[in-house]
XYZ file of C-alpha atoms in Angstrom:
682
model
C -0.150 0.204 0.112
C 1.294 4.117 -1.240
C 0.646 6.814 0.819
C -0.788 9.042 -1.711
C -2.812 12.247 -0.668
C -6.594 13.634 -1.885
C -4.501 16.237 -4.122
C -2.952 13.398 -5.753
C -5.218 11.803 -7.502
C -7.553 12.645 -10.473
C -10.921 14.653 -9.408
C -11.868 17.220 -7.681
C -11.862 17.368 -3.353
C -15.272 18.597 -2.510
C -18.083 18.510 -4.617
C -17.934 21.612 -6.560
C -20.659 24.175 -7.407
C -21.948 25.081 -10.963
C -24.046 28.725 -11.048
C -25.564 27.348 -13.988
C -26.607 23.493 -12.836
C -27.934 25.917 -9.969
C -30.160 27.902 -12.157
C -31.302 25.402 -14.548
C -32.003 22.705 -11.758
C -33.486 25.008 -9.296
C -34.983 27.988 -11.406
C -38.780 27.072 -11.792
C -38.633 26.308 -7.990
C -37.435 29.868 -7.072
C -39.851 31.293 -9.383
C -42.897 29.605 -7.987
C -41.938 30.415 -4.537
C -40.683 33.135 -5.174
C -44.230 33.610 -6.934
C -46.399 32.348 -4.093
C -43.853 34.951 -1.650
C -44.691 38.299 -3.631
C -48.761 37.301 -3.607
C -48.206 37.620 0.209
C -45.500 40.622 0.156
C -47.072 43.212 -2.447
C -49.784 44.486 -0.403
C -47.617 45.073 2.322
C -45.152 46.694 0.361
C -48.345 48.686 -1.193
C -49.331 49.345 2.223
C -45.444 50.644 3.713
C -44.986 52.939 0.711
C -44.814 56.818 1.869
C -44.519 59.933 -0.018
C -40.675 60.959 -0.696
C -39.347 64.569 0.303
C -36.682 65.636 -1.131
C -34.111 68.783 -1.009
C -30.619 70.211 -1.966
C -28.071 72.623 -1.811
C -24.983 73.509 -4.297
C -21.532 74.314 -3.197
C -19.296 76.275 -6.204
C -15.771 74.941 -6.468
C -13.518 78.447 -8.168
C -10.824 77.000 -10.395
C -8.575 80.011 -10.564
C -8.658 82.377 -7.730
C -6.279 85.968 -7.875
C -3.486 86.521 -4.830
C -3.399 89.966 -3.916
C 0.252 91.169 -3.536
C 2.125 89.619 -6.733
C -1.698 89.362 -9.288
C -0.937 85.956 -10.106
C -3.520 82.994 -10.690
C -3.564 80.546 -8.103
C -4.830 77.219 -9.884
C -5.951 74.256 -9.264
C -2.943 71.836 -9.445
C -3.544 68.477 -10.852
C -6.637 67.138 -11.857
C -10.076 68.997 -11.144
C -12.108 66.069 -10.789
C -10.280 64.307 -8.032
C -10.128 67.846 -6.120
C -13.783 67.825 -6.463
C -14.151 63.931 -5.281
C -11.630 65.014 -2.392
C -13.924 67.768 -1.296
C -17.112 65.302 -1.454
C -15.350 63.112 0.344
C -14.707 65.766 2.724
C -18.237 67.013 3.128
C -19.427 63.998 4.556
C -16.775 63.097 6.867
C -18.520 62.292 10.402
C -16.720 65.652 12.249
C -18.431 67.648 9.740
C -21.967 65.811 9.867
C -21.663 66.265 13.977
C -20.546 69.692 14.222
C -23.484 70.301 11.965
C -25.957 68.625 14.222
C -24.511 70.514 17.390
C -25.148 73.475 15.152
C -29.367 72.729 15.437
C -31.872 72.266 17.531
C -33.073 68.782 18.109
C -36.388 70.396 16.402
C -34.432 70.722 13.454
C -32.974 67.554 12.994
C -34.538 65.591 9.802
C -37.294 63.175 11.466
C -35.284 60.140 12.127
C -32.833 61.531 13.880
C -34.792 63.151 16.300
C -34.786 60.103 18.955
C -30.429 59.574 18.640
C -28.968 60.719 22.059
C -25.545 61.103 21.013
C -24.256 63.639 17.880
C -21.551 61.365 16.857
C -23.860 57.976 16.559
C -26.582 60.350 14.837
C -23.444 61.626 12.139
C -22.912 58.212 11.125
C -26.557 57.253 10.142
C -26.794 60.804 8.375
C -23.678 60.121 6.469
C -25.242 56.818 4.995
C -28.510 58.684 4.265
C -27.175 61.956 2.524
C -25.948 61.935 -1.109
C -23.136 64.245 -2.110
C -21.844 64.295 -6.157
C -20.446 66.196 -8.543
C -22.304 67.645 -11.340
C -21.057 66.704 -14.153
C -19.514 69.820 -16.829
C -19.313 72.087 -13.915
C -17.829 73.535 -10.747
C -21.005 72.419 -8.459
C -20.954 69.910 -5.881
C -24.612 69.258 -5.153
C -25.939 67.975 -1.445
C -29.480 66.386 -1.376
C -31.050 65.094 1.597
C -34.756 62.699 1.139
C -37.062 61.308 3.374
C -40.444 60.731 3.950
C -40.872 63.956 6.451
C -40.114 66.929 5.249
C -38.830 68.591 8.629
C -35.607 69.529 8.757
C -34.134 68.825 5.881
C -33.224 71.798 4.002
C -31.752 73.181 8.218
C -29.864 70.350 8.000
C -28.009 70.963 4.426
C -27.442 74.429 5.448
C -25.634 73.486 8.549
C -23.620 71.263 6.641
C -22.915 73.635 4.182
C -21.953 76.784 6.904
C -19.798 73.876 8.598
C -17.978 72.898 6.166
C -17.345 76.565 5.241
C -16.553 77.342 8.603
C -14.009 74.092 8.808
C -12.174 75.486 6.038
C -11.783 78.789 7.053
C -10.588 77.578 10.410
C -7.973 75.127 8.185
C -7.172 78.601 6.559
C -6.530 80.666 9.367
C -4.674 77.808 11.662
C -2.790 77.552 8.226
C -1.584 80.894 8.108
C -1.059 80.958 11.994
C 1.320 78.667 11.641
C 3.220 80.173 8.654
C 3.035 83.766 10.598
C 4.330 81.878 13.509
C 7.322 79.975 11.405
C 8.218 83.511 9.420
C 8.359 85.623 13.006
C 10.638 82.992 14.294
C 13.006 82.685 10.841
C 12.907 86.823 11.011
C 14.051 86.862 14.705
C 16.527 84.252 13.803
C 17.927 86.542 10.923
C 18.079 88.952 13.527
C 20.220 87.449 15.925
C 22.111 85.907 12.747
C 22.842 89.785 11.129
C 23.942 90.422 15.098
C 26.745 88.067 15.758
C 27.791 88.431 11.849
C 28.174 92.192 12.402
C 30.076 92.073 15.658
C 32.624 89.098 13.937
C 33.274 91.490 11.298
C 34.458 93.876 13.851
C 36.592 91.990 15.047
C 38.172 90.838 12.297
C 38.903 94.098 11.080
C 40.154 95.228 14.604
C 42.313 92.215 14.052
C 43.779 93.195 10.510
C 43.605 97.018 11.289
C 41.819 97.006 7.955
C 37.753 96.747 7.121
C 38.943 95.895 3.512
C 39.235 92.797 3.631
C 41.125 92.485 0.504
C 43.770 90.345 -0.422
C 46.014 92.692 -2.198
C 45.781 95.192 0.857
C 47.510 91.730 3.194
C 50.832 93.474 4.554
C 52.281 90.259 5.669
C 52.043 89.257 2.327
C 54.895 91.243 0.999
C 57.158 90.922 4.191
C 56.565 87.017 3.383
C 57.556 87.635 -0.173
C 60.778 89.219 1.540
C 62.211 87.234 4.058
C 61.314 84.491 1.624
C 64.381 85.565 -0.841
C 66.379 86.841 1.589
C 65.702 82.923 3.216
C 66.545 81.503 -0.322
C 69.863 83.838 -1.105
C 71.092 82.565 2.344
C 70.376 79.042 2.280
C 72.179 78.777 -1.044
C 75.405 80.713 0.650
C 75.354 78.280 3.375
C 75.919 75.084 0.517
C 77.884 77.171 -0.898
C 80.457 77.729 2.265
C 79.400 73.856 3.456
C 80.926 72.657 0.049
C 83.999 75.083 0.517
C 84.633 73.428 3.965
C 83.813 70.231 3.111
C 86.539 70.902 -0.047
C 88.985 72.663 2.334
C 88.987 69.680 4.865
C 89.774 67.518 2.156
C 92.713 69.629 0.968
C 93.909 69.513 4.535
C 93.568 65.661 4.764
C 95.241 64.805 1.810
C 98.390 67.455 2.225
C 101.769 65.874 1.734
C 104.968 67.789 3.398
C 106.597 65.871 0.739
C 104.985 66.464 -2.156
C 106.109 70.308 -1.504
C 110.337 69.353 -2.838
C 109.697 70.279 -5.764
C 108.451 73.526 -4.903
C 111.387 73.670 -3.224
C 113.746 72.857 -5.709
C 112.801 75.263 -8.073
C 113.070 78.262 -5.328
C 116.519 76.976 -5.101
C 117.133 76.873 -8.745
C 115.265 80.359 -9.257
C 117.168 81.416 -6.305
C 120.115 84.710 -7.043
C 122.453 84.202 -4.024
C 122.748 80.582 -6.047
C 123.031 82.039 -9.506
C 125.721 83.947 -8.542
C 127.795 81.704 -6.385
C 127.488 79.218 -9.276
C 128.918 81.974 -11.797
C 131.850 82.944 -9.361
C 132.072 79.498 -8.786
C 132.483 78.411 -12.649
C 134.534 81.951 -13.684
C 137.353 80.889 -9.889
C 137.141 77.324 -11.576
C 137.928 78.188 -15.101
C 140.382 80.438 -13.833
C 141.661 77.250 -11.781
C 141.909 74.761 -14.665
C 143.744 77.031 -16.896
C 146.599 77.838 -14.318
C 147.260 73.965 -14.142
C 147.090 72.775 -17.953
C 150.849 71.670 -18.832
C 151.133 70.681 -15.353
C 151.679 66.924 -14.455
C 149.086 65.117 -12.076
C 151.844 64.768 -9.670
C 152.645 68.553 -9.625
C 152.133 70.152 -6.222
C 150.500 72.934 -7.411
C 148.466 70.994 -9.410
C 147.249 69.083 -6.745
C 147.211 72.038 -4.255
C 144.524 73.905 -7.834
C 142.655 70.796 -8.073
C 142.322 70.531 -4.617
C 140.975 74.003 -3.679
C 138.413 73.360 -6.852
C 137.258 70.559 -5.453
C 136.812 72.526 -2.166
C 134.536 74.981 -3.900
C 132.276 72.167 -5.410
C 131.702 70.579 -2.009
C 130.726 74.141 -0.635
C 128.313 75.094 -3.735
C 126.635 71.672 -2.644
C 126.726 72.415 0.554
C 125.344 75.559 0.194
C 122.943 74.207 -2.022
C 121.475 71.814 0.423
C 121.381 74.245 3.143
C 119.227 76.118 1.246
C 116.909 73.559 0.215
C 116.418 72.480 3.479
C 115.456 75.930 4.739
C 113.607 76.537 1.476
C 111.551 73.525 2.348
C 111.067 73.787 5.958
C 109.717 77.484 5.587
C 107.245 76.093 2.480
C 105.878 73.629 4.997
C 105.428 75.545 8.286
C 103.646 78.493 5.754
C 101.239 75.336 3.792
C 99.920 74.277 6.721
C 100.000 77.594 8.339
C 97.307 78.767 5.109
C 95.380 75.449 5.278
C 94.779 75.683 8.817
C 93.633 79.501 8.004
C 91.809 78.511 5.606
C 89.276 75.743 7.460
C 89.065 78.272 10.290
C 87.782 80.744 7.984
C 85.534 78.563 6.135
C 84.262 76.954 9.202
C 83.245 80.604 10.946
C 81.950 81.502 7.582
C 79.639 77.959 7.316
C 78.262 78.629 10.990
C 78.124 82.205 10.864
C 75.775 81.493 7.609
C 73.983 79.132 9.116
C 72.184 80.852 12.111
C 71.791 83.859 9.966
C 69.914 80.632 7.916
C 67.995 79.716 11.369
C 66.957 82.662 12.523
C 65.618 83.638 8.843
C 63.783 80.025 8.907
C 62.053 80.992 12.060
C 60.907 84.479 10.876
C 60.009 83.217 7.548
C 57.382 80.469 9.618
C 56.317 82.731 11.987
C 55.233 85.567 8.813
C 53.997 83.001 7.010
C 51.269 82.167 10.280
C 50.580 85.823 10.213
C 50.254 85.491 6.793
C 48.124 82.490 7.155
C 46.128 83.868 9.650
C 45.550 87.301 7.976
C 44.411 85.407 4.808
C 41.862 83.439 6.858
C 40.250 86.253 8.546
C 40.010 87.818 5.044
C 38.641 84.970 4.110
C 36.463 84.901 7.000
C 35.485 88.199 5.871
C 34.643 88.147 2.875
C 32.194 84.985 3.121
C 30.728 87.076 6.929
C 29.844 89.979 4.519
C 28.213 87.934 2.060
C 26.132 86.151 4.658
C 25.518 89.196 6.055
C 24.042 90.433 2.410
C 22.158 86.784 2.057
C 20.518 87.565 5.993
C 19.279 90.743 5.097
C 17.701 90.130 1.721
C 16.770 87.063 3.690
C 15.062 89.418 6.272
C 13.370 91.790 3.647
C 11.840 88.670 1.662
C 10.251 87.359 4.942
C 9.501 90.565 5.940
C 7.320 91.129 2.595
C 6.266 87.204 2.963
C 4.562 87.930 6.426
C 2.822 91.265 4.636
C 1.370 88.921 1.933
C 0.287 85.698 4.480
C -1.491 88.403 6.679
C -3.300 89.654 3.237
C -4.096 86.578 2.494
C -5.738 85.290 5.919
C -8.662 86.936 4.552
C -8.785 85.701 1.162
C -12.020 84.197 0.268
C -11.962 80.617 -0.030
C -12.182 77.903 -3.374
C -15.580 76.908 -2.491
C -18.163 79.063 -1.664
C -21.930 78.529 -1.042
C -23.890 78.940 -4.486
C -27.547 78.162 -3.499
C -28.760 77.220 -0.134
C -31.529 74.553 0.392
C -35.244 75.609 0.639
C -37.974 73.482 2.500
C -39.560 71.317 -0.145
C -42.892 71.997 -1.783
C -44.091 68.879 -1.935
C -43.748 64.861 -2.651
C -41.404 64.313 -5.391
C -42.432 61.120 -5.382
C -43.045 58.410 -3.063
C -41.412 54.490 -2.154
C -43.732 52.535 -3.877
C -41.840 51.443 -6.637
C -38.758 51.122 -4.446
C -40.625 49.016 -1.878
C -42.288 46.873 -5.081
C -38.721 46.040 -6.101
C -37.588 45.807 -2.451
C -40.979 42.884 -2.336
C -39.924 41.142 -5.627
C -36.069 41.102 -4.118
C -37.193 39.372 -0.801
C -39.678 36.766 -2.700
C -37.097 36.027 -5.259
C -33.908 36.135 -2.732
C -35.102 33.969 0.208
C -36.382 30.838 -1.645
C -32.667 31.453 -3.801
C -31.245 31.333 -0.575
C -32.851 28.625 0.833
C -31.999 26.462 -2.521
C -28.766 27.775 -2.720
C -27.793 26.992 0.628
C -29.183 23.576 0.280
C -27.249 22.511 -2.723
C -23.802 24.192 -1.064
C -24.577 21.622 1.824
C -25.741 18.941 0.172
C -23.065 16.483 0.036
C -25.222 13.911 -2.427
C -23.846 12.502 -5.817
C -27.136 13.911 -7.988
C -26.293 13.685 -11.715
C -23.467 12.867 -13.834
C -21.255 15.898 -13.655
C -21.541 15.268 -9.924
C -19.904 11.732 -10.461
C -17.298 13.128 -12.841
C -16.376 15.787 -11.086
C -15.341 12.799 -8.014
C -13.767 10.467 -10.330
C -11.904 12.702 -12.695
C -13.543 11.290 -15.640
C -16.573 10.637 -17.504
C -18.870 7.318 -15.968
C -19.328 4.963 -18.374
C -23.274 4.934 -18.010
C -25.848 6.163 -15.922
C -28.691 3.024 -15.373
C -31.880 3.981 -14.301
C -33.854 1.559 -10.870
C -32.127 -1.602 -11.695
C -35.088 -4.450 -11.897
C -34.244 -8.228 -11.094
C -31.466 -10.605 -13.076
C -34.585 -13.192 -13.933
C -36.224 -10.851 -16.563
C -35.789 -11.104 -19.921
C -35.883 -7.490 -20.255
C -32.821 -6.331 -20.922
C -32.011 -2.706 -19.640
C -30.166 -0.660 -23.149
C -27.895 1.134 -20.603
C -26.194 -1.798 -19.007
C -26.318 -3.246 -22.220
C -23.951 -0.474 -24.061
C -21.807 -0.564 -20.927
C -21.486 -4.355 -21.690
C -20.683 -3.687 -25.668
C -18.001 -0.898 -24.249
C -16.272 -3.790 -21.704
C -16.210 -6.083 -24.343
C -14.297 -3.894 -26.807
C -12.223 -3.161 -24.083
C -11.413 -7.099 -24.090
C -10.306 -7.179 -27.649
C -8.113 -4.250 -27.050
C -6.537 -4.792 -24.282
C -7.169 -8.471 -23.130
C -9.162 -7.116 -20.502
C -11.775 -10.104 -18.463
C -11.445 -9.268 -15.020
C -13.988 -6.170 -13.703
C -14.697 -5.435 -9.727
C -17.621 -3.933 -9.184
C -17.503 -2.112 -6.127
C -19.657 -0.493 -4.005
C -19.224 3.366 -2.166
C -22.500 3.412 -0.339
C -22.648 0.682 2.733
C -26.475 0.609 2.658
C -26.578 -0.409 -1.132
C -25.845 -2.792 -2.805
C -24.911 -4.115 -6.431
C -25.685 -7.702 -7.099
C -28.279 -6.574 -9.367
C -26.253 -4.213 -11.668
C -23.312 -7.162 -11.335
C -25.882 -9.954 -13.120
C -27.605 -7.777 -15.191
C -24.175 -6.834 -16.803
C -23.578 -10.540 -17.020
C -26.797 -11.248 -18.721
C -25.700 -8.333 -21.249
C -22.698 -9.845 -21.982
C -23.364 -13.249 -22.378
C -24.845 -12.141 -25.488
C -21.037 -11.128 -27.025
C -18.956 -13.551 -25.392
C -19.232 -17.158 -24.219
C -18.569 -17.932 -20.819
C -19.390 -15.651 -18.134
C -18.827 -15.660 -13.911
C -20.266 -13.576 -11.558
C -17.731 -14.160 -8.257
C -18.960 -13.190 -4.579
C -17.870 -13.600 -1.722
C -20.701 -16.049 -0.237
C -23.596 -14.126 -1.175
C -26.578 -16.705 -1.221
C -28.482 -15.316 -4.832
C -31.669 -17.544 -5.813
C -31.657 -16.403 -9.667
C -32.268 -17.933 -12.586
C -29.185 -17.576 -15.019
C -28.525 -18.263 -18.744
C -26.418 -21.493 -19.412
C -23.083 -19.418 -20.302
C -23.485 -17.555 -17.303
C -22.429 -18.773 -13.668
C -22.274 -17.220 -10.431
C -20.165 -18.622 -7.809
C -18.364 -17.771 -4.365
C -14.956 -17.529 -3.320
C -14.143 -18.592 -0.260
C -11.224 -19.767 2.079
C -10.083 -21.680 4.493
C -6.550 -20.969 5.781
C -5.198 -17.835 3.522
C -6.756 -15.362 1.035
C -3.828 -16.515 -0.889
C -6.515 -19.294 -1.627
C -8.612 -16.068 -3.667
C -5.691 -15.574 -6.163
C -5.935 -19.539 -6.986
C -9.698 -19.702 -7.168
C -9.412 -16.429 -9.212
C -6.427 -17.278 -11.777
C -8.605 -20.829 -12.318
C -11.638 -18.590 -13.197
C -9.521 -16.094 -15.721
C -8.566 -19.322 -17.281
C -11.939 -20.886 -17.522
C -14.058 -18.193 -18.542
C -13.972 -15.398 -20.931
C -15.725 -12.447 -18.527
C -14.967 -12.328 -14.528
C -17.060 -10.345 -13.158
C -16.323 -9.628 -9.468
C -19.296 -8.901 -6.704
C -17.011 -7.012 -4.269
C -19.729 -5.406 -1.962
C -18.672 -2.110 -0.174
C -14.822 -1.709 -0.940
C -14.182 0.135 2.989
C -16.229 -2.154 4.564
C -14.843 -5.567 3.195
C -11.171 -6.763 3.382
C -11.470 -9.115 0.474
C -12.729 -7.156 -1.728
C -9.572 -4.766 -0.900
C -7.222 -7.860 -0.823
C -8.183 -8.435 -4.629
C -8.870 -5.147 -5.713
C -4.863 -5.083 -7.594
C -5.894 -8.550 -9.230
C -8.393 -6.539 -11.384
C -8.066 -5.060 -14.906
C -10.546 -2.696 -13.844
C -12.657 -0.862 -11.025
C -16.293 -0.177 -11.763
C -17.528 1.916 -8.752
C -21.514 2.377 -8.811
C -22.509 5.721 -7.440
C -26.558 5.945 -6.337
C -27.826 9.143 -7.157
C -29.583 11.466 -4.085
C -27.506 8.707 -1.783
C -23.911 8.387 -2.404
C -22.152 10.923 -0.746
C -19.655 12.943 -2.618
C -16.755 12.386 0.088
C -17.547 8.835 0.777
C -17.017 7.963 -3.309
C -13.544 10.537 -3.035
C -11.846 8.031 0.613
C -13.236 5.108 -1.817
C -10.918 6.048 -4.528
C -8.257 7.231 -2.298
C -8.160 3.655 -0.994
C -8.024 2.218 -4.324
C -5.131 3.767 -5.490
C -3.365 3.102 -2.467
C -3.877 -0.450 -2.997
C -2.626 -0.284 -6.741
C -5.724 -0.386 -8.945
C -5.164 -0.478 -12.603
C -7.954 1.198 -13.898
C -11.488 2.569 -12.616
C -15.157 4.019 -14.256
C -18.023 4.479 -12.612
C -21.507 3.710 -12.616
C -24.484 6.628 -11.833
C -27.406 4.254 -10.930
C -30.453 4.675 -10.200
C -30.737 8.126 -12.441
C -32.260 9.084 -15.535
C -30.627 10.659 -18.712
C -31.810 14.575 -18.259
C -31.624 17.811 -20.650
C -29.718 19.354 -18.049
C -26.911 16.944 -18.551
C -26.609 17.353 -22.082
C -26.003 20.724 -21.352
C -23.375 20.852 -18.934
C -21.482 18.515 -21.915
C -22.218 21.177 -24.454
C -21.204 23.885 -21.707
C -17.817 21.119 -21.324
C -17.061 21.567 -24.993
C -17.283 24.037 -25.422
C -15.248 25.351 -22.979
C -12.722 22.428 -24.177
C -12.821 24.292 -27.378
C -11.857 27.738 -25.745
C -9.036 26.430 -23.380
C -7.726 24.893 -26.509
C -7.698 28.234 -28.727
C -6.563 30.067 -25.577
C -3.541 27.002 -25.865
C -2.678 27.284 -29.317
C -2.827 31.103 -28.965
C 0.158 31.244 -26.233
C 2.063 28.501 -27.894
C 2.461 30.554 -31.353
C 2.328 34.264 -29.610
C 5.285 33.218 -26.749
C 7.165 30.262 -28.767
C 10.654 30.351 -27.683
C 13.116 31.341 -29.780
C 15.598 29.311 -31.830
C 19.298 30.290 -30.713
C-alpha cells in the first residue's frame, strides 16, 4: 500500500458548485416559491409605501483665485475631478456632520434622527442617508437629502454647508497662523545672525587693522615674499660655504709635506744667490783649470789647485743643500699655516651663515603663520559679508512674505455656498416602486438563498457531472432503477456498458472486472447480474464471483455465479481467481462495499478495472472520494464509475455542451499562447 494523498488522485477534492446548473435545476422552483411569496409581500409593500420629500443645496468650486500682492492666478494643481471628489468626500466626514448637528436644535434635525441622543451616532446615520456628488461638466457640488418627513431637511443641508465653510476658514486661519509664527521666528533668527555676523566682522577688522577684506592689501604678503627671498639666498650661501668648508677639509686631509720638494727645488733653482755663487765658482774653476794646464798630475801646484776646486764644488753643494732645506722647512710651515687658516675661515663663515639661515627660517615661519591667519581672517570677512548680505535679503523677503500671508489670511475660500437649500414644496414621489422592488427581491431572494444553502451543504451525488468531478473522468453510463436479474428484458444502458467492456477485452485483453460499492446501504448484485446477462450475448462464458452471497436466481447456461472462499489463507482466493481467468471469458467480481470488505481490498489489484457504483441522491461525494483514495493506494489499474438510480436529463446534455465549449476555448487559448509566446531558436 502506497501513501497517496487526496490531492494526488484525479478528480476534485470537494463537490463543485456550478451556477449554471443551479439556475437550470432550481430556477423553476425558485420562481414558483417566489411568486407565492410575492403575492404575500406585495400588499405589505403597497401598505408601507409613503410620499418622499427631497431638497438640495449647491456649493461652487472656484478653479482660479487671484492673489493680492503678486496678482498671479492660483489654480488647482492636478486634476480638477480629483479635487472635486476630495471635497465631496470631506463634506461627508463624521466631524463635519456632527458639528452641523450640534449647531441645530433637535427639533430642526431630520425626523429619523431626533430619537438619537449622541450627535456622533446621529452623524454616522446621516452619513448613510445624505447624497453628495459633483455635477458633471460644472464647478458645482450638490448636497441632497430626502425622507418621508420634510421637516429639518433644508436646515440640515444648510447647516452642513455652513459647518464645512467654517471648517475650511478655520483650517486656512490655522495654516496662516502657523505660517506667520514660523516667518516671525525665522525673522528673529535672521536678526540674531545679523548681529552675530556684524560683531564678528568688527573683531576681524580690529585684528587686521582694516575692514577692506582685500587680499591685495594684506601687509604680511610682501613681508613673507622678502623673507622668503632672503632665506633662499642665505640658504644657497649656506650650501656653498658648507661645500667650500668640506673642500678645505679634504685638502687639509690630503696635504703631504713631501709634495713640497719640487717647489723647494724650484725655489733653489730660481734663487739669485745660488746663481751668483755658481757663476763665481764657475769662473774661479775656469781660471784654476787654466792655471794648471800643462802641469803633471803629480805637480804640487796642480794638486793644490785641484784640491781647491774640489773644496769649492763641495761648498757649492753644501750651500745648495742648506738653502734647499731652509726653503723646504719654510714652505711646509707656511702651507700648514695657510691650510689651518683657511679651515678656520671657512668653518667660521659656514657657522655664521647657518645661524643666519635658522633665524631667517624662524622669521619666515612666523611671517607665514601671520600671513595665513590674516588670509583666513580676510576670507572669513568676505564670507561674513556675503552671509550678511544674504541674511539682509532674507529678512527683507520674510518681511514681504509676512505681509502677503497676513493679507491672504482673510482671502475668499476656493469653495463658496452657491445656493442654500429650501424646504420642499411637496413630495417628489413615493416609495411605492422602491417597496415593490424590495418585495420582489425578498420574494425571489429568500427561496433562492434557501435552495442555494441546500445545494452548497448537500454532499450527495445527484447527477453525472457530480460523479465526473469526483472520479476525474466521465462515467461509463447512467443506469435507471435496476430490476431483478430474472427477467428477460435487458436494460439498454447496461447493454451499452457491456459493449464497451467487450471492446476493451478485444483491445487490451481485459477480462476481470470488479464492481465495488461506495454506499454500505446499497448493494450492486442487480447491476452485476444485469451486466453478466448483457455480456452473455457477446461472449462465451461469463462468471459472477461473490464472497458467499446466497442468491437464488435464474441464469443462462453460459452465465455462472459462484462464491470465492478460503479456509486458511486469502492466497487461496488468488488461485481460485486464476482458475476463473483461464476458464471463463469474463470474470465479474461482485466486490460489495469496498471500505468495509477486506477481501475486496485484497483482490482489487488483481482486477483489470474497477467499476464504482454510485447511487443518485444517496451516495456521498466525500465517501466516493475516500473509496477512490483507498483504491489508488491499493494499486488499482483502472477506474470507471456508473451512476445508478438516475434518469438521463436534458440538463446533462447542457452541461456536456458547456464543457465542450469550454474545452474548445481552452484549446484555442493554448494554441494562441504557443504561437505568440513561441520560444526563439538560438
